[in-house]
XYZ file of C-alpha atoms in Angstrom:
762
model
C -13.308 33.514 -35.061
C -10.654 33.054 -32.729
C -8.804 30.025 -32.769
C -8.637 29.311 -29.087
C -11.617 30.415 -28.631
C -12.978 27.924 -30.283
C -11.386 25.461 -29.131
C -11.840 26.455 -25.806
C -15.710 26.469 -26.050
C -15.344 22.601 -27.415
C -13.695 21.181 -24.242
C -16.709 23.283 -21.976
C -19.022 21.407 -24.553
C -17.781 18.537 -23.195
C -17.563 19.120 -19.560
C -21.094 19.740 -20.029
C -24.097 22.157 -17.933
C -23.133 26.130 -17.692
C -19.666 25.865 -19.172
C -20.320 27.338 -21.954
C -21.071 30.534 -20.844
C -17.618 30.932 -19.036
C -16.249 30.531 -22.053
C -17.849 33.179 -23.954
C -17.833 35.593 -20.099
C -14.373 34.709 -18.642
C -11.979 37.671 -18.594
C -9.004 38.912 -20.485
C -5.259 36.054 -20.126
C -4.175 40.044 -19.217
C -7.079 40.059 -16.204
C -6.560 36.562 -15.517
C -5.257 36.921 -11.552
C -1.272 34.996 -11.367
C -2.388 31.933 -8.808
C -5.473 30.747 -11.116
C -2.785 30.537 -14.847
C -1.823 27.030 -14.432
C 1.656 25.930 -13.576
C 3.030 22.951 -14.737
C 5.589 22.062 -12.013
C 1.866 21.734 -10.705
C 1.786 18.245 -12.156
C 5.334 17.145 -11.495
C 5.636 17.520 -7.268
C 8.656 17.452 -5.627
C 11.098 17.356 -2.084
C 10.336 21.179 -3.089
C 7.298 21.318 -1.346
C 7.715 19.268 1.697
C 9.472 21.001 4.949
C 11.166 17.997 7.405
C 8.125 15.973 7.865
C 5.506 17.805 6.718
C 4.093 18.240 3.153
C 1.944 21.731 1.986
C 0.279 19.899 -1.138
C -0.823 16.636 -2.920
C -0.643 15.485 -6.212
C -2.809 11.872 -5.237
C -6.429 13.211 -4.159
C -6.898 16.045 -6.355
C -4.778 15.024 -9.576
C -3.089 18.532 -9.634
C -0.091 20.027 -6.203
C -2.315 21.399 -4.219
C -2.458 22.544 -1.045
C -3.612 19.775 1.290
C -4.838 22.540 3.466
C -7.920 23.451 1.059
C -8.417 19.768 -0.378
C -11.460 18.648 1.059
C -10.153 15.177 1.858
C -8.254 13.012 4.308
C -4.910 13.704 3.583
C -0.598 11.472 5.386
C 2.386 11.921 3.906
C 5.148 10.528 4.657
C 8.389 12.584 2.914
C 11.766 11.943 2.379
C 12.784 12.570 5.296
C 11.097 10.760 7.474
C 12.099 7.433 5.381
C 15.428 8.031 6.205
C 15.416 9.554 9.878
C 13.106 6.135 10.020
C 15.675 3.547 7.794
C 12.827 2.657 5.917
C 12.728 -0.047 3.899
C 9.277 -1.046 3.208
C 6.706 1.043 1.196
C 5.157 -0.904 4.308
C 7.097 0.528 7.107
C 6.096 4.023 6.063
C 2.781 3.438 6.269
C 3.863 2.837 10.064
C 3.140 6.336 10.260
C 0.058 7.022 9.047
C -3.086 6.526 11.105
C -5.455 4.150 10.333
C -3.181 2.087 7.853
C -2.426 -1.275 9.133
C -0.237 -3.677 7.894
C 2.043 -7.197 7.454
C 5.267 -7.881 8.305
C 4.914 -11.318 6.030
C 2.888 -9.449 3.340
C 4.250 -6.348 1.430
C 1.463 -5.577 -0.948
C -1.865 -5.759 0.799
C -2.086 -3.073 3.646
C -5.409 -2.391 5.642
C -6.363 1.393 4.829
C -9.487 2.251 6.905
C -9.744 -2.037 7.883
C -10.231 -2.381 3.953
C -7.334 -4.587 2.119
C -6.773 -4.464 -1.553
C -3.529 -4.953 -3.569
C -4.099 -1.710 -5.823
C -0.929 -0.089 -4.619
C 0.520 2.544 -7.296
C 3.855 3.583 -8.340
C 3.851 7.361 -9.754
C -0.376 7.407 -10.202
C 0.756 3.726 -11.812
C -0.616 0.114 -10.143
C 2.535 -1.766 -9.133
C 0.956 -5.396 -6.974
C 4.677 -6.571 -5.129
C 8.672 -5.228 -4.209
C 6.794 -2.088 -2.335
C 10.688 -0.363 -1.056
C 11.920 2.869 -0.892
C 14.202 2.788 -3.253
C 14.162 5.896 -5.262
C 11.003 7.321 -3.445
C 10.634 10.929 -1.854
C 7.672 10.542 -0.978
C 4.064 8.470 -0.201
C 0.593 9.451 -0.317
C -2.083 8.272 1.495
C -5.720 9.116 0.696
C -8.392 8.209 2.706
C -11.812 7.101 2.188
C -13.684 5.817 -1.156
C -11.654 8.895 -3.626
C -14.057 7.555 -6.596
C -12.817 9.983 -9.319
C -9.429 9.679 -10.197
C -8.386 5.717 -9.842
C -10.771 2.948 -11.287
C -9.481 -0.004 -8.769
C -9.302 1.004 -5.135
C -10.171 -0.748 -1.872
C -12.904 1.306 -0.439
C -10.089 2.318 2.372
C -8.652 5.097 0.219
C -6.135 5.100 -2.430
C -1.733 4.647 -1.474
C 0.257 6.052 -3.665
C 4.555 6.290 -3.360
C 6.284 8.907 -5.672
C 9.759 8.366 -7.099
C 12.493 11.439 -6.548
C 12.863 13.364 -9.802
C 15.814 14.579 -11.137
C 16.578 18.339 -10.151
C 17.367 21.383 -12.964
C 20.259 22.383 -12.822
C 22.302 21.009 -11.159
C 25.444 18.636 -10.252
C 25.320 16.110 -7.440
C 25.575 12.371 -6.158
C 23.986 11.432 -2.842
C 25.426 8.286 -1.063
C 24.229 6.590 1.328
C 26.438 3.267 3.478
C 24.187 1.078 6.147
C 25.052 -1.966 8.251
C 23.251 -3.266 11.962
C 22.490 -5.625 13.520
C 21.782 -9.107 11.552
C 24.352 -7.995 8.617
C 22.941 -5.571 7.104
C 24.765 -3.928 5.045
C 22.735 -1.546 2.522
C 23.776 1.771 0.661
C 22.337 3.526 -2.695
C 23.823 6.099 -4.329
C 21.938 8.729 -6.834
C 23.234 10.784 -9.511
C 22.052 14.010 -10.564
C 23.174 15.301 -13.328
C 21.920 19.124 -15.762
C 22.550 20.066 -19.387
C 22.057 23.801 -19.985
C 18.788 24.854 -17.824
C 15.829 22.735 -19.821
C 17.473 19.077 -18.968
C 18.290 17.457 -16.075
C 18.713 13.297 -15.557
C 19.345 10.965 -12.490
C 20.365 7.812 -11.913
C 19.845 5.227 -8.420
C 21.383 1.964 -7.545
C 21.400 0.465 -4.909
C 21.715 -2.487 -3.361
C 20.844 -4.799 0.457
C 21.908 -7.799 2.238
C 20.422 -9.282 5.424
C 20.071 -12.591 7.718
C 17.160 -11.926 10.300
C 16.710 -13.960 13.945
C 14.394 -15.748 11.777
C 16.096 -18.730 11.105
C 17.929 -19.099 7.901
C 16.501 -15.984 6.901
C 18.001 -14.325 4.095
C 17.629 -11.484 1.730
C 18.974 -9.483 -1.584
C 17.656 -6.508 -3.097
C 19.503 -4.566 -6.120
C 17.899 -1.394 -7.769
C 18.653 0.244 -10.929
C 16.534 3.632 -12.364
C 17.522 6.546 -14.699
C 15.353 9.420 -14.752
C 15.541 12.686 -17.101
C 12.801 15.893 -17.085
C 13.381 18.126 -19.755
C 11.683 21.432 -20.605
C 11.585 20.712 -24.206
C 9.738 24.816 -24.554
C 8.230 27.112 -21.532
C 5.193 24.942 -21.947
C 5.637 21.908 -22.325
C 7.124 19.564 -19.985
C 7.894 15.596 -20.389
C 9.406 13.334 -17.730
C 11.086 9.592 -18.504
C 12.013 6.827 -16.166
C 13.102 2.441 -16.151
C 14.129 0.716 -13.500
C 14.745 -2.101 -12.463
C 14.493 -4.264 -8.804
C 15.384 -8.066 -7.681
C 14.065 -9.116 -4.597
C 14.994 -12.218 -2.252
C 14.515 -13.758 -0.165
C 14.632 -17.616 1.226
C 13.792 -18.979 3.440
C 11.158 -16.668 3.136
C 8.379 -15.366 5.512
C 5.911 -17.248 4.434
C 7.907 -20.529 5.932
C 6.880 -19.403 9.327
C 3.378 -20.487 10.954
C 1.524 -19.133 13.157
C -1.159 -22.524 13.396
C -4.498 -21.577 15.246
C -6.344 -23.943 18.013
C -8.743 -24.010 20.705
C -7.733 -24.433 23.971
C -10.263 -26.691 25.231
C -8.820 -28.633 22.625
C -4.562 -28.191 22.741
C -3.565 -31.078 25.098
C -6.981 -32.281 26.098
C -6.593 -36.518 26.507
C -10.496 -36.896 24.905
C -8.622 -35.320 21.503
C -6.141 -36.086 21.391
C -7.410 -40.403 22.045
C -10.512 -39.412 19.087
C -7.690 -38.180 16.594
C -9.887 -35.634 14.897
C -9.212 -32.451 14.029
C -10.115 -28.624 16.014
C -12.943 -27.999 13.760
C -14.412 -30.759 14.337
C -13.753 -31.934 17.411
C -14.914 -28.305 19.185
C -18.286 -29.241 16.384
C -19.116 -32.177 17.814
C -17.840 -31.566 21.440
C -18.684 -28.241 21.469
C -21.474 -26.883 18.893
C -21.160 -22.959 18.770
C -17.804 -21.985 19.741
C -16.222 -20.511 17.805
C -12.726 -23.071 16.476
C -10.232 -20.966 17.113
C -9.297 -19.453 20.338
C -5.596 -19.146 20.428
C -1.693 -19.836 18.694
C -0.897 -23.231 19.152
C 1.569 -22.822 21.976
C 3.950 -25.435 20.735
C 7.328 -26.064 21.843
C 9.982 -24.728 21.404
C 11.554 -25.461 17.702
C 15.003 -26.604 19.296
C 16.727 -25.133 15.543
C 14.955 -21.888 16.702
C 18.106 -19.856 18.165
C 14.815 -17.739 19.921
C 12.231 -20.421 20.330
C 8.945 -18.335 19.846
C 8.783 -19.521 15.993
C 8.480 -23.031 13.898
C 10.739 -22.755 11.113
C 7.797 -25.118 8.465
C 10.300 -25.204 5.636
C 14.181 -25.045 4.552
C 15.724 -23.670 1.710
C 12.585 -22.082 0.874
C 12.213 -19.146 -0.985
C 10.419 -15.594 -2.224
C 11.131 -14.001 -5.680
C 10.371 -10.649 -7.547
C 11.573 -8.825 -10.548
C 10.015 -5.743 -11.187
C 9.836 -3.700 -14.392
C 8.648 -0.282 -15.090
C 9.015 2.592 -17.510
C 6.891 5.613 -17.496
C 6.464 8.152 -19.482
C 4.490 11.583 -18.796
C 3.441 14.309 -20.123
C 2.434 17.605 -19.239
C 1.719 20.897 -22.036
C 0.169 23.579 -21.261
C -2.060 24.740 -24.297
C -2.743 28.369 -22.689
C -2.727 29.745 -19.682
C -5.551 28.036 -18.673
C -5.477 24.998 -20.491
C -2.816 21.632 -19.544
C -2.906 18.241 -20.976
C -1.680 15.192 -19.559
C -0.503 11.975 -20.790
C 0.636 9.492 -19.339
C 2.028 5.989 -20.785
C 3.383 3.361 -18.397
C 4.344 -0.226 -18.843
C 5.872 -3.292 -16.107
C 7.513 -6.227 -16.325
C 6.440 -8.459 -12.476
C 7.260 -11.586 -12.099
C 7.250 -13.094 -8.569
C 7.470 -17.543 -7.929
C 8.402 -19.227 -5.093
C 7.411 -22.368 -2.536
C 5.445 -21.704 0.374
C 4.083 -24.218 2.474
C 0.605 -25.868 3.397
C -0.030 -27.562 6.204
C -3.975 -28.302 7.722
C -4.255 -27.751 11.428
C -1.771 -29.356 14.275
C -3.230 -32.278 16.649
C -3.551 -31.958 19.962
C -1.150 -33.963 20.624
C 1.483 -30.829 18.428
C 1.349 -32.903 14.978
C 0.575 -31.724 12.067
C -0.928 -34.954 9.041
C -1.431 -32.850 6.328
C 1.825 -31.387 5.712
C 2.996 -30.413 2.142
C 5.707 -27.953 0.003
C 3.437 -26.188 -2.852
C 5.557 -24.164 -5.976
C 3.509 -21.061 -6.994
C 5.053 -18.433 -10.687
C 3.167 -15.899 -12.515
C 4.830 -12.764 -14.672
C 2.464 -10.153 -14.973
C 2.317 -7.420 -17.705
C 0.578 -4.284 -17.251
C -0.339 -1.755 -19.912
C -1.471 1.856 -18.965
C -2.354 4.864 -21.290
C -4.192 8.006 -18.582
C -5.041 10.952 -20.797
C -5.971 14.720 -19.208
C -7.519 18.269 -19.891
C -7.532 20.439 -17.213
C -9.183 24.020 -17.455
C -8.960 26.709 -15.036
C -11.531 29.585 -15.066
C -12.675 32.528 -13.522
C -17.144 32.217 -13.816
C -19.727 34.880 -11.317
C -17.337 35.231 -8.889
C -15.088 31.023 -8.773
C -12.522 29.255 -9.235
C -12.521 26.896 -10.978
C -10.384 23.909 -11.903
C -11.500 20.867 -14.768
C -10.828 17.861 -15.442
C -12.447 15.226 -18.282
C -9.861 12.284 -17.552
C -9.308 8.484 -18.951
C -7.682 6.716 -18.322
C -6.695 2.043 -19.626
C -5.104 -0.456 -17.761
C -4.416 -3.887 -19.180
C -2.845 -6.266 -16.942
C -1.676 -10.551 -17.705
C -1.330 -12.091 -15.313
C 0.226 -16.136 -16.343
C 0.701 -18.684 -14.284
C 1.801 -22.285 -15.097
C -1.375 -24.538 -13.202
C -1.161 -27.995 -13.053
C -4.975 -28.723 -14.485
C -6.111 -25.488 -14.624
C -5.741 -25.689 -10.589
C -3.439 -22.897 -9.739
C -0.222 -23.553 -7.571
C 1.973 -27.839 -7.830
C 2.128 -28.448 -4.394
C 4.301 -32.304 -3.105
C 3.226 -35.430 -1.315
C 1.453 -34.876 1.037
C 3.258 -35.739 4.428
C 3.510 -36.187 8.512
C 5.600 -32.801 10.985
C 6.090 -32.626 13.789
C 8.105 -29.374 14.940
C 9.592 -30.787 17.734
C 11.162 -34.324 16.176
C 10.728 -34.008 12.378
C 13.601 -31.027 10.602
C 12.276 -29.092 8.192
C 11.420 -30.092 4.603
C 13.519 -29.509 2.310
C 11.979 -26.827 -0.247
C 13.870 -26.659 -3.313
C 12.961 -31.115 -3.501
C 9.747 -31.502 -1.954
C 6.994 -29.697 -4.786
C 9.782 -31.412 -7.476
C 8.394 -34.610 -6.344
C 4.652 -33.815 -7.327
C 2.582 -36.608 -8.822
C 0.760 -34.000 -9.811
C 3.452 -32.556 -12.060
C 2.473 -28.375 -13.838
C 0.932 -29.319 -17.922
C -0.634 -25.543 -18.917
C -0.884 -22.081 -17.895
C -3.824 -20.372 -17.298
C -3.902 -15.984 -18.608
C -5.354 -14.038 -16.297
C -6.328 -10.307 -18.811
C -8.023 -7.961 -16.584
C -8.916 -4.349 -18.870
C -10.077 -1.329 -16.474
C -11.045 1.551 -18.087
C -12.850 4.627 -16.447
C -13.717 8.011 -17.591
C -14.012 11.166 -15.235
C -15.221 14.446 -14.575
C -14.464 16.532 -12.450
C -14.442 20.474 -11.069
C -12.962 21.365 -7.908
C -13.693 25.241 -6.837
C -13.312 28.355 -5.298
C -15.205 30.774 -3.833
C -15.954 33.626 -1.418
C -11.368 34.700 -0.892
C -10.291 30.586 -0.443
C -12.359 30.708 1.561
C -14.996 27.840 0.440
C -13.596 25.145 -2.045
C -15.751 22.358 -3.411
C -15.263 19.405 -5.353
C -17.614 17.363 -7.323
C -17.129 14.479 -9.837
C -17.885 11.243 -11.816
C -16.569 8.913 -13.014
C -17.932 5.153 -15.034
C -15.776 2.063 -14.261
C -16.434 -0.511 -16.895
C -14.105 -3.388 -15.404
C -13.171 -7.495 -16.802
C -11.705 -10.005 -16.155
C -11.423 -12.810 -18.462
C -9.356 -16.249 -18.097
C -7.998 -18.353 -21.200
C -5.952 -21.438 -20.679
C -3.959 -21.022 -23.727
C -3.477 -24.986 -25.730
C -6.232 -26.235 -23.218
C -9.158 -25.888 -24.828
C -10.568 -28.080 -22.295
C -9.969 -26.544 -19.262
C -12.780 -25.172 -18.642
C -13.041 -21.672 -18.178
C -13.934 -18.967 -15.639
C -16.766 -16.867 -16.141
C -16.217 -13.513 -17.090
C -16.100 -10.725 -14.084
C -17.476 -7.738 -14.864
C -17.288 -4.010 -13.126
C -19.897 -2.209 -14.713
C -20.887 1.452 -12.755
C -21.387 4.964 -12.407
C -19.842 6.626 -9.336
C -19.953 9.660 -7.786
C -17.889 12.085 -5.523
C -18.274 15.110 -3.534
C -16.221 17.379 -1.396
C -16.897 20.986 0.731
C -14.679 22.680 2.744
C -15.220 26.432 4.371
C -11.846 28.245 6.598
C -14.165 29.295 9.944
C -11.143 31.260 11.135
C -7.944 32.029 9.521
C -6.014 28.132 10.021
C -9.038 26.808 10.683
C -11.565 24.276 8.255
C -14.438 22.943 8.021
C -14.783 19.718 5.850
C -17.176 16.955 4.852
C -16.259 14.525 1.261
C -18.383 11.101 0.138
C -17.432 9.252 -2.851
C -18.855 5.717 -4.172
C -16.897 3.778 -5.102
C -16.347 -0.168 -7.120
C -13.860 -2.434 -6.447
C -13.494 -5.423 -8.979
C -12.392 -8.851 -7.214
C -10.535 -11.042 -9.100
C -10.512 -14.059 -6.857
C -11.209 -16.810 -8.768
C -13.241 -19.508 -7.451
C -13.238 -22.920 -7.512
C -17.185 -23.332 -8.107
C -16.874 -21.751 -11.001
C -19.298 -19.377 -9.670
C -18.997 -15.731 -11.532
C -17.259 -13.819 -9.018
C -19.286 -10.164 -8.733
C -17.583 -6.629 -7.880
C -17.987 -4.592 -4.059
C -20.318 -2.506 -4.263
C -19.116 0.036 -1.435
C -19.916 3.841 0.095
C -18.209 6.654 2.683
C -18.105 10.231 4.374
C -15.256 12.142 6.356
C -16.519 14.429 8.074
C -13.750 16.413 10.296
C -11.583 19.935 10.688
C -8.140 21.227 9.377
C -5.701 23.367 10.848
C -2.447 25.105 9.886
C -1.666 27.481 12.908
C 1.149 29.345 13.482
C 2.302 30.276 10.280
C 2.221 26.440 8.695
C 4.221 25.106 11.906
C 0.477 23.137 12.592
C -1.055 21.343 10.568
C -3.716 18.540 11.594
C -6.790 16.954 10.045
C -8.619 15.347 12.766
C -12.070 13.626 11.179
C -15.125 11.208 11.890
C -15.901 8.409 8.508
C -18.011 5.978 7.522
C -17.788 2.820 5.634
C -20.314 0.814 3.999
C -19.845 -2.181 1.791
C -21.839 -5.424 0.529
C -21.137 -8.111 -2.293
C -17.630 -9.188 -0.074
C -16.204 -12.398 -1.277
C -15.102 -14.227 1.963
C -13.259 -17.080 1.999
C -15.497 -21.011 2.373
C -12.733 -22.250 4.970
C -15.908 -25.507 5.372
C -15.970 -25.799 1.193
C -12.595 -26.065 0.753
C -12.606 -28.471 3.521
C -14.878 -30.796 2.109
C -13.182 -30.187 -1.382
C -9.502 -31.217 0.708
C -8.120 -27.809 0.447
C -6.728 -25.937 3.612
C -10.003 -24.589 5.044
C -7.317 -20.763 4.533
C -6.727 -20.674 1.029
C -7.295 -18.248 -0.264
C -6.133 -18.613 -4.715
C -8.471 -21.313 -6.424
C -10.655 -21.483 -2.838
C -14.277 -21.844 -2.559
C -16.012 -17.921 -1.724
C -19.411 -16.842 0.060
C -21.129 -14.054 -1.062
C -23.511 -11.234 -1.029
C -21.006 -10.133 1.815
C -21.717 -6.909 3.627
C -18.804 -4.737 6.189
C -19.316 -1.645 8.114
C -16.714 0.609 9.606
C -16.498 3.512 11.923
C -13.573 5.426 13.416
C -12.288 8.722 14.194
C -8.363 9.602 12.637
C -6.400 12.349 14.192
C -2.711 13.109 12.117
C -0.838 16.328 13.662
C 2.443 17.767 12.312
C 3.750 20.324 14.852
C 7.051 21.418 14.033
C 7.334 23.251 17.615
C 10.353 25.524 16.276
C 13.104 25.579 13.293
C 15.013 22.897 15.747
C 11.688 20.523 16.957
C 9.007 18.988 14.545
C 6.325 16.239 16.057
C 4.339 13.636 13.842
C 1.166 12.045 15.890
C -1.516 9.945 14.284
C -4.728 7.892 15.821
C -7.027 5.645 14.729
C -10.066 4.876 17.098
C -12.151 2.219 15.699
C -16.080 2.636 16.562
C -17.101 -0.017 14.815
C -14.688 -2.619 12.254
C -17.450 -5.498 11.890
C -19.263 -7.892 9.617
C -22.486 -6.579 9.347
C -25.874 -8.053 7.715
C -26.887 -8.727 5.436
C -24.505 -11.997 5.370
C -24.683 -15.046 3.168
C -23.652 -16.432 6.067
C -25.192 -15.653 9.579
C -22.531 -16.357 12.072
C -20.777 -13.883 10.225
C -22.644 -10.698 11.158
C -20.421 -9.020 14.358
C -17.584 -10.700 14.047
C -14.376 -9.006 13.865
C -12.625 -7.557 10.036
C -9.632 -9.198 10.064
C -6.917 -7.541 12.640
C -8.404 -3.983 12.929
C -6.794 -2.806 16.140
C -9.272 -0.877 17.659
C -6.879 1.778 18.852
C -3.879 2.600 16.980
C -0.930 5.336 18.095
C 2.160 6.611 15.982
C 4.264 9.516 17.729
C 7.955 10.447 15.887
C 9.673 13.551 17.515
C 13.219 15.134 16.449
C 15.020 18.074 18.016
C 18.366 19.157 16.713
C 20.429 21.247 18.193
C 21.319 23.979 16.056
C 23.554 25.727 18.707
C 26.666 25.787 20.797
C 28.994 23.059 21.743
C 26.868 20.851 20.292
C 26.389 22.474 17.378
C 25.000 19.842 15.513
C 23.711 17.012 16.770
C 20.248 15.696 16.329
C 18.736 13.241 18.625
C 14.337 11.297 17.650
C 12.449 8.660 18.378
C 8.489 7.693 18.789
C 6.484 5.268 19.363
C 4.579 2.968 17.459
C 1.202 0.801 20.146
C -1.481 -1.215 18.692
C -4.901 -2.428 21.293
C -5.301 -5.700 20.928
C -6.856 -7.331 17.539
C -9.449 -9.767 16.435
C -7.769 -11.961 14.007
C -11.292 -11.763 12.224
C -13.814 -13.938 10.861
C -11.762 -16.036 8.218
C -10.688 -18.651 10.449
C -14.135 -20.201 10.704
C -15.839 -16.798 13.046
C -12.348 -16.805 15.312
C -12.209 -15.437 17.765
C -8.062 -15.567 18.638
C -6.706 -11.985 19.722
C -3.668 -10.988 18.734
C -2.132 -9.024 22.259
C -1.513 -5.208 22.055
C 2.364 -3.651 21.901
C 3.798 -1.074 22.184
C 7.159 -0.686 20.624
C 9.168 2.304 20.995
C 11.982 3.507 17.598
C 15.215 5.834 18.512
C 17.674 8.328 16.627
C 20.802 10.137 17.350
C 22.833 11.633 14.529
C 25.391 14.258 14.436
C 25.632 16.231 10.789
C 29.432 18.163 9.902
C 31.509 19.268 7.003
C 34.414 16.887 6.178
C 36.185 18.101 3.082
C 34.277 20.735 2.642
C 30.667 18.645 2.133
C 27.637 17.457 3.852
C 28.024 14.798 6.166
C 25.548 13.064 8.813
C 25.810 10.454 10.527
C 22.662 8.624 12.439
C 21.875 5.676 13.905
C 18.631 4.054 14.421
C 17.818 1.575 17.185
C 14.472 -0.326 16.515
C 12.353 -1.958 18.631
C 14.365 -0.384 21.407
C 13.304 -2.150 24.085
C 13.331 -5.530 22.720
C 9.783 -6.309 23.153
C 8.740 -9.459 21.948
C 5.695 -9.065 20.235
C 3.506 -10.170 17.968
C 2.704 -8.152 14.845
C -0.925 -8.412 12.459
C -2.154 -11.698 11.873
C -0.086 -12.953 14.759
C 4.092 -13.310 12.724
C 5.934 -12.479 15.390
C 8.173 -9.143 14.293
C 12.083 -8.175 14.870
C 13.529 -7.489 18.177
C 15.560 -5.049 18.692
C 17.704 -4.279 15.980
C 20.958 -1.666 15.680
C 21.903 0.183 12.687
C 23.984 3.172 11.107
C 23.952 4.593 8.338
C 26.159 7.726 6.746
C 25.792 9.895 4.507
C 26.444 13.199 2.228
C 26.573 14.444 -1.141
C 29.363 15.497 -3.514
């Protein structure tokens, strides 16, 4: 018997169902159309698959580089060109151009996708927790809606994956970018691409960022270095390797700027001042049933703040992050129809810093209980992912079948105080108008309860999936069907301290399906629908000792995709709904009763069984009106983004999800002059709009609203040749009209900033 056919038959028996028949009746290799043969470049997607702001394919949604217009999912891609034209330093900034995504200027690691927050961001398809910057980033892909097949731990709103730039074969060049601007902004990045023969290429990328801010005493420094290689071992085998070191240091970190909440009935009310009660107690006694908070505390301007808009509560605070990922991938074509992929990853992440711990301000502008808290944690993660991909034709249907297994081990180690997270300094009285900010470098060291043990948190994610992606009817109907089994376990221990009671293990074990279909009604216009379920482990540490159960989610999309005018106009218009249950929600009453800040989320008290529902509509459009003009437009509208029944706390029913504007709009466009006396000049710009949004249910049924805002950005540049090299000059103006506005969660965002950049290739 033919050994190749034997191996294929055995594989297809595992893939199940009628597939063994396909192995027996499949046409010979010579009869297989070229476009049905697996190609190695489908597994290594690079910027070659983009044109300006438009990406033609995505690897995140399907596991191979598949045409976005043929995929029954909502896919948004922020390209390298758009990152450059907008002078984007953080992944969060890039996500502003993706409809349905909301970010916070003070929390880079937890963006919201379609209303749901999460910390699961991917780097080259593998988990990344922090330091989410754009060094050496080629593209950012967002797959919206529950995508349960390929990823074991996902937010129900979707998956965020950023892909780093890969080496280029048979080319030797240096890319250089230098930037400088407002607030002593200085940034430099150099990438060296080298080739050895036709089959081996390497890339070295180094970068440095140093900047201040309009925030008092804020200073940020980043350093980055990476080494990567791409090797075609044989025509049918390719290996890629990447190692990086990224360091971020923020002095007077974002977390040291407080946006306190209060109630207009309480603030500066003589009766409230005389009572000495905090806002929660006073409102419950005098206005039972009304929200505890309805406005930001209007502190008098701090004399030390040059803008008088934010109140610094710490001096010499800091946040320091260090990340060292190592990636090794191997792809092999075993036959023209069968491929094997292996991903090995290790990452070491370390984070430490100081944060303020603050009670609600009293009615007289003072804070009775303020403290400084020190945190430190180190995270080791290991990933081993393998996949078999088999492409075959059966009964006129072209199939790409996958059988995969993912494994991830994450160990989080952090020092604790008698089993509780973080070290806290002594409590002090703080008057923002008269008391100088405390020195965070020394305050936490005065703690009467020093760090005395370590807590190890081991998380193990395992997933096995089988999926088939099929096309039929002359490539007018595309189908996706798959199922995944997720197995998650979190175990907490205290090495060397058996007297400390460990938390119960958190577990998540469940099968989750995903189904999708896209039908091209006419050339360039297709309708699609997708349905998926997902299980999301909850990793909170409940101070009560309760076991934390997983979140269960279900969601669907229905919409239209277009690819018109020879690819110049592409868009996705869709309606979506997502339901999730068993969400852990901070219990502020229990927190306060046990002496914790109401909003504390680390080692806090939670309620369970909570349900949330999101319904909305999106538009994501990319229009190359001409070779010189590009336009992107994004819109998201929420019909609903609320807590819904059943709830463990009935008062939460109908409360909006935290900071989800009903409407968001993003527009960016660029025009390049290609002829005439102004040839080489280009201009661009656009705006980002968020409607008014409630802060949500995390603050005692808060009805505090962040006002709507529209912020404009601008770009002007010139391309020319100097000494035989193409040189590009850019000037970016962010917040063009110097608008004062509050972003997510009430934090004041940056005023007008101007950044100049020069880039070239040698």
